[in-house]
XYZ file of C-alpha atoms in Angstrom:
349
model
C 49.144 -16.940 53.802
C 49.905 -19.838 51.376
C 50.761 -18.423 48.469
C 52.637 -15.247 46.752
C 50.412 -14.737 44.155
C 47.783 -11.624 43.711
C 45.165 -13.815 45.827
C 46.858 -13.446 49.020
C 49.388 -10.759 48.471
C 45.760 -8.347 48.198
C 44.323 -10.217 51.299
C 47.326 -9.841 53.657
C 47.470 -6.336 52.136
C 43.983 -5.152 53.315
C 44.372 -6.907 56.418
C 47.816 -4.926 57.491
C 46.269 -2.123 56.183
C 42.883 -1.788 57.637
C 43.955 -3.599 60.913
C 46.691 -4.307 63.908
C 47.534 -7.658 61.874
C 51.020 -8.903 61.058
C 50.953 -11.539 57.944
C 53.462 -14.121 57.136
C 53.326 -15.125 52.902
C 54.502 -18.424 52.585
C 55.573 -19.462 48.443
C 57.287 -22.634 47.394
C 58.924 -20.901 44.629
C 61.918 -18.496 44.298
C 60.015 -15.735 43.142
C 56.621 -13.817 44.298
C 53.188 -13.065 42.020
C 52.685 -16.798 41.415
C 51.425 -17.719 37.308
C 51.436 -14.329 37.084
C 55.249 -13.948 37.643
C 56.858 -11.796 34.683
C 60.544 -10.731 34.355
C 63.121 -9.137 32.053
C 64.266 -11.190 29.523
C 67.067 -9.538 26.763
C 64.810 -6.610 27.593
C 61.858 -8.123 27.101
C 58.748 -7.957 29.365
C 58.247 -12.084 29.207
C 55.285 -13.637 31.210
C 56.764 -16.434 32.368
C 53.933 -18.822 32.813
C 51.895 -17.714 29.985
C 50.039 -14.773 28.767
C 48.084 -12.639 31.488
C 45.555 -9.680 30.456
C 44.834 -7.844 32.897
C 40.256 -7.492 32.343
C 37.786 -6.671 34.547
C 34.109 -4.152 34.257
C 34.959 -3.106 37.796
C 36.263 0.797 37.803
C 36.871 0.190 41.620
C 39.517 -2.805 40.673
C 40.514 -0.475 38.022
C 41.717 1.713 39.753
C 42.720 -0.435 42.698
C 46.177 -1.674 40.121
C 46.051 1.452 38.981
C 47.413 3.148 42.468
C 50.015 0.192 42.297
C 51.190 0.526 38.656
C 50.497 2.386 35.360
C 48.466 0.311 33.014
C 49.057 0.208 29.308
C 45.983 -0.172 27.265
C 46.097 -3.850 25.255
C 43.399 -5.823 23.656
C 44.001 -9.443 23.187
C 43.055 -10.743 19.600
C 43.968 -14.308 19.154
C 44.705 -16.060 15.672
C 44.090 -19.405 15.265
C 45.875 -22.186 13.028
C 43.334 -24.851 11.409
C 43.512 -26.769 8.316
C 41.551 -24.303 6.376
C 43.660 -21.171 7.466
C 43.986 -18.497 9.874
C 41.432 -16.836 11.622
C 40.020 -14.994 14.273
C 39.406 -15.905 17.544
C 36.864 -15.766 19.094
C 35.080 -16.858 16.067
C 33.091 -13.548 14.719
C 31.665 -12.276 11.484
C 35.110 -12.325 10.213
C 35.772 -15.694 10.998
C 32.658 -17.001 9.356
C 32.798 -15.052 6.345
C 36.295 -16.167 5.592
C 36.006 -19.611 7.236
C 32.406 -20.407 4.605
C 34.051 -17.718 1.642
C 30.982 -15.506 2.498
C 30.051 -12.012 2.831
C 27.230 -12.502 5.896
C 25.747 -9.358 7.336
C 25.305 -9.789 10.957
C 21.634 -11.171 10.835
C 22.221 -13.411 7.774
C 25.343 -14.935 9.580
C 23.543 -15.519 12.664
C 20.713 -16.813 10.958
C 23.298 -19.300 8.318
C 25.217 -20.614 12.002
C 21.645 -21.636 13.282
C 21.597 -23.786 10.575
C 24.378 -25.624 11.224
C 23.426 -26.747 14.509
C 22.336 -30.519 15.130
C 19.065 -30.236 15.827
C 18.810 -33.413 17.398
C 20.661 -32.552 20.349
C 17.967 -31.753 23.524
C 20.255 -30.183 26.422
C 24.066 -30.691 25.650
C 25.681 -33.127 28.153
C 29.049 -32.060 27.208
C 31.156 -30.236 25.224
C 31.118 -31.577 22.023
C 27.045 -31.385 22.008
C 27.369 -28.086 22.946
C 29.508 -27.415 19.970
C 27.542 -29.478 17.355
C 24.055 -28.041 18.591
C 25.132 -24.320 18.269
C 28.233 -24.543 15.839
C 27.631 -27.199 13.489
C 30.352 -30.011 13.082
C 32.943 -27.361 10.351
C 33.107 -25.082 13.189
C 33.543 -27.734 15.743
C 35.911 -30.214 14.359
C 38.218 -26.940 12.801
C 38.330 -24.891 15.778
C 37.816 -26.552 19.550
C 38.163 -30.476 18.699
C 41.956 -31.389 18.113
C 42.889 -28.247 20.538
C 40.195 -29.768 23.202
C 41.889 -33.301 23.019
C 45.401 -31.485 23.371
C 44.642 -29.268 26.360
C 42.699 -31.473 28.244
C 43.910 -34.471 27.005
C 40.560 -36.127 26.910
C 37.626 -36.626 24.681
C 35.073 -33.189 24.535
C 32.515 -35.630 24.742
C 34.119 -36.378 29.006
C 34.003 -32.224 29.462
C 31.260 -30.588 30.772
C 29.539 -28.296 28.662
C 30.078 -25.024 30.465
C 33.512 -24.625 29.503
C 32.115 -23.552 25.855
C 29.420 -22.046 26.974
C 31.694 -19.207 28.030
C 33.439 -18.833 24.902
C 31.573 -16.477 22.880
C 30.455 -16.552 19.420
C 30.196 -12.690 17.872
C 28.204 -12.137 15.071
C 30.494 -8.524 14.094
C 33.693 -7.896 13.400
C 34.950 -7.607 17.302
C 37.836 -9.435 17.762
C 38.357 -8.626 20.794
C 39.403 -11.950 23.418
C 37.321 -10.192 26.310
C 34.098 -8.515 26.619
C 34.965 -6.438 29.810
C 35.100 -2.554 30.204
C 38.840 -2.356 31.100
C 41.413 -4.139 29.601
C 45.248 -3.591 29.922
C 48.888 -5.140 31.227
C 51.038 -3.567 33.925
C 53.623 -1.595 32.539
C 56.463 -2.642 34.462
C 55.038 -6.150 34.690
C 52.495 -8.372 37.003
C 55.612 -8.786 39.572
C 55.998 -5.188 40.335
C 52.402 -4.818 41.589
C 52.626 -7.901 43.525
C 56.104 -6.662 45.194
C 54.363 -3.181 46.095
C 51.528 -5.033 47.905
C 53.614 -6.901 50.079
C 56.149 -4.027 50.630
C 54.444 -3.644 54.051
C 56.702 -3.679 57.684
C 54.089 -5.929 59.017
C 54.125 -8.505 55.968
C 56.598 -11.290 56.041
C 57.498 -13.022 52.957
C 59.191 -16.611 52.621
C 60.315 -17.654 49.203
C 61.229 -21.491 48.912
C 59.464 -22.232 51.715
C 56.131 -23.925 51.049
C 53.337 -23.612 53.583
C 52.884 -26.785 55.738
C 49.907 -27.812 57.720
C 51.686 -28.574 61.463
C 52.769 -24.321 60.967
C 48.528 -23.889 61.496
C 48.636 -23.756 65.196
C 51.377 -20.687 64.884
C 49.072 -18.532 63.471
C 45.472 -17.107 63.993
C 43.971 -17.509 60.417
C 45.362 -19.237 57.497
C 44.358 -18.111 54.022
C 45.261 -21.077 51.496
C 45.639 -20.605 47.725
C 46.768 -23.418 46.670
C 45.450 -26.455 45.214
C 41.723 -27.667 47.054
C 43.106 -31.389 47.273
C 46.456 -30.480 48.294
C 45.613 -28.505 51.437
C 43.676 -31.436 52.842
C 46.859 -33.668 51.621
C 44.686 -35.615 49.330
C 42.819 -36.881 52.271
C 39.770 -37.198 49.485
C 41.512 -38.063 46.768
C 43.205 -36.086 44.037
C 41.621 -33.651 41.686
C 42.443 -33.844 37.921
C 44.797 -30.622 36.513
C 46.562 -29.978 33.527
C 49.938 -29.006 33.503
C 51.662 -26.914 31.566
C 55.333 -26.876 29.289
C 56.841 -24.309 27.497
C 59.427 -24.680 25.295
C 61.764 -21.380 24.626
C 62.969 -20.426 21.302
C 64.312 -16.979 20.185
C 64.350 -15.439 16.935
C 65.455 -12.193 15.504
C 62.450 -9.617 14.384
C 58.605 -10.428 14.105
C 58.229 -14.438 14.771
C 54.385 -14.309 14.088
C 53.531 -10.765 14.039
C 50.500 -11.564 17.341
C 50.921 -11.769 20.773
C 49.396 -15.378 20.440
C 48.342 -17.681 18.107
C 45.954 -20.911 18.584
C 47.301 -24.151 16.991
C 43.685 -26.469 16.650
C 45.073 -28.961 14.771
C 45.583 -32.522 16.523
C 48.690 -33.599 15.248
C 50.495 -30.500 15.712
C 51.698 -31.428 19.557
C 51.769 -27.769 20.971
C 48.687 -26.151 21.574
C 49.727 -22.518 20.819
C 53.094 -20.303 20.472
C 53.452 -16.882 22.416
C 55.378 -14.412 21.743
C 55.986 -12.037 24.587
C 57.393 -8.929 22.473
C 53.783 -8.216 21.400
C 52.333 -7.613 24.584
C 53.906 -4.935 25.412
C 53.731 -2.992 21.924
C 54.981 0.265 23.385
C 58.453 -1.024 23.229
C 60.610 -1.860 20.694
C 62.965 -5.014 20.351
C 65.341 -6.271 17.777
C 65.028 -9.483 19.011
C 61.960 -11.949 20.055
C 61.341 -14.974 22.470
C 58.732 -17.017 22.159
C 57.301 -20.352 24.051
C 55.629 -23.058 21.945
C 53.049 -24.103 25.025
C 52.231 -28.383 25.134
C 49.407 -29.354 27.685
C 49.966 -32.309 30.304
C 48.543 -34.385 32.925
C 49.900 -33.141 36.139
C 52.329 -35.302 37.946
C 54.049 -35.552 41.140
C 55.855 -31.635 40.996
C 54.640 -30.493 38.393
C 52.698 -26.560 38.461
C 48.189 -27.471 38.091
C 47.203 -24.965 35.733
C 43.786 -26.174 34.696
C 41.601 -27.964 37.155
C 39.685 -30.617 34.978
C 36.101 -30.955 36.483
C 35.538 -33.965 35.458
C 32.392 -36.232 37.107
C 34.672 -37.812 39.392
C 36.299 -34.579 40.321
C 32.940 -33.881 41.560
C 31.807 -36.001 43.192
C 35.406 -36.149 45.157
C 34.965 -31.895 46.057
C 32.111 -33.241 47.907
C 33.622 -34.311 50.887
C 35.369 -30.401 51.228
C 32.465 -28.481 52.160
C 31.780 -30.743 55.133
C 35.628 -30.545 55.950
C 35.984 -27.283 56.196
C 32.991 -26.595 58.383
C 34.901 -27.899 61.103
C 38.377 -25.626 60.263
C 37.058 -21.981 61.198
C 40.476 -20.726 61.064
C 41.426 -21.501 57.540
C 39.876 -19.380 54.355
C 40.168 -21.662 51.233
C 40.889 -18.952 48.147
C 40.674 -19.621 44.771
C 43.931 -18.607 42.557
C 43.489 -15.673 40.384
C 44.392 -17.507 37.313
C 42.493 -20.796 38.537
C 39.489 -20.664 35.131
C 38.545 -23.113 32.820
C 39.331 -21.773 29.888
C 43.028 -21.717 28.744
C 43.947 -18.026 27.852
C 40.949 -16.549 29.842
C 42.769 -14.997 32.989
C 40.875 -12.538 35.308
C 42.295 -10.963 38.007
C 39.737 -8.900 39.617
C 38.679 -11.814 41.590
């Protein structure tokens, strides 16, 4: 297995379980449960590559982490910083009455956002004709254009238009980040449900030791979790990510009184601050830490967060289909926290 994270450590899990298999985790890093790694900090619960919610409308995954670890209920509701104020995310009835000084009812908001839509746009092409032909150009250039160009670090206009297609647009007052039925954070953290699935006599774990392709022949089935153009050593090219840096900074009290809060405007550099108190509200801290959280092209050692899909991108993942049909012994798994959408982190995958 290539990879610590919950990808793999569930894989080689199942297979020791349900089968005569041994399994050998292989992880680069010092430390198991890959993005999702969280640790004590001062006493604080800190999630140490950025905020993970736990979501999923599957009772059977449900109760699959909860076996491994009690789950605290949380709902995620993100603020966001423009140049008009705060507000909600994702943008709901609040957000538009506040954002137009309004008091909409759900059907006269609705109907008032379908009028701000550029009705010249046919089928968007890419994100920022997605945004102008259902949000209007407020909404757009407030909310998702200076924090697009951060994150991504290009213009909308180069993004596809499915990454805002899945950001919703609620026309009530729920808040709420995620739509799905269940919705919580590990109590004792992501890393202590990730060490109980590979506390197995038959799983082998390897920190510091990344997995290398000449170690295939050693073993009957790889299961790779890593970056698509890495595994095939960039045989095809390499695929666009963002990176990610976060920049500590402690404080005494309530820093910003929300788990997380959205900075959309261009020229302030960091794209949002988290502060890791908040997520696990049960507890109480004198103290806070927060990261401010700047987006990056990915260079040579840096962590890929974000995988860009750009046209080029593409047309390079092409070429991997037809490469793997002639590897039967390798499974190619996508990372639990590998998504679009910065913030939006499954892990019922």
């Amino acid at each position: 297995f290539a990879g610590a994270g919950f990808a793999c450590a569930v894989l080689a899990r199942q297979l020791v379980t349900r089968g005569a298999y041994r399994a050998t985790v292989f992880e680069s890093r010092d430390h198991i449960a890959g993005n999702c790694h969280t640790s004590r900090d001062n006493g604080i619960m800190v999630h140490r590559y950025g905020p993970h919610i736990f979501n999923t409308s599957r009772e059977e995954v449900w109760d699959y982490v909860r076996d491994l670890s009690p789950m605290m209920p949380f709902t995620n509701r993100v603020k966001a910083v423009t140049a008009r104020g705060v507000f909600s995310l994702p943008i709901n009835l609040l957000t538009i009455n506040q954002f137009f000084g309004k008091r909409f009812s759900p059907e006269d908001a609705r109907a008032f956002v379908a009028t701000l839509g550029d009705t010249s746009i046919g089928e968007p092409q890419n994100f920022e004709e997605q945004a102008l032909k259902f949000l209007g150009r407020d909404l757009y250039r407030n909310f998702f254009y200076g924090y697009t160009r951060k994150q991504w670090g290009v213009e909308p206009t180069e993004l596809p238009a499915s990454i805002l297609r899945r950001l919703p647009v609620r026309f009530n007052y729920d808040d709420n980040y995620y739509n799905h039925t269940f919705q919580g954070i590990p109590r004792d953290g992501y890393t202590s449900i990730v060490e109980k699935l590979l506390d197995h006599p038959r799983i082998e774990v390897r920190l510091g030791e990344p997995f290398a392709r000449d170690l295939q022949s050693e073993f009957d089935h790889v299961f790779y979790s890593g970056p698509l153009d890495g595994y095939f050593e960039h045989r095809h090219g390499r695929l666009q990510y963002r990176s990610l840096v976060f920049e500590r900074f402690d404080e005494s009290g309530d820093y910003q009184g929300n788990p997380v809060i959205n900075y959309c405007e261009e020229q302030v550099p960091y794209t949002r601050i988290t502060e890791h108190k908040h997520f696990a509200p049960w507890e109480d801290h004198a103290g806070t830490i927060c990261f401010r959280e700047y987006s990056k092209a990915t260079e040579p050692g840096d962590t890929p967060y974000y995988p860009m899909r750009l046209q080029e991108d593409k047309e390079q993942t092409v070429a991997v289909p037809r490469a793997c049909r002639t590897d039967t012994r390798t499974d190619l798994h996508r990372s639990a926290g590998d998504v679009s959408i910065p913030g939006h982190a499954r892990r019922d995958r």
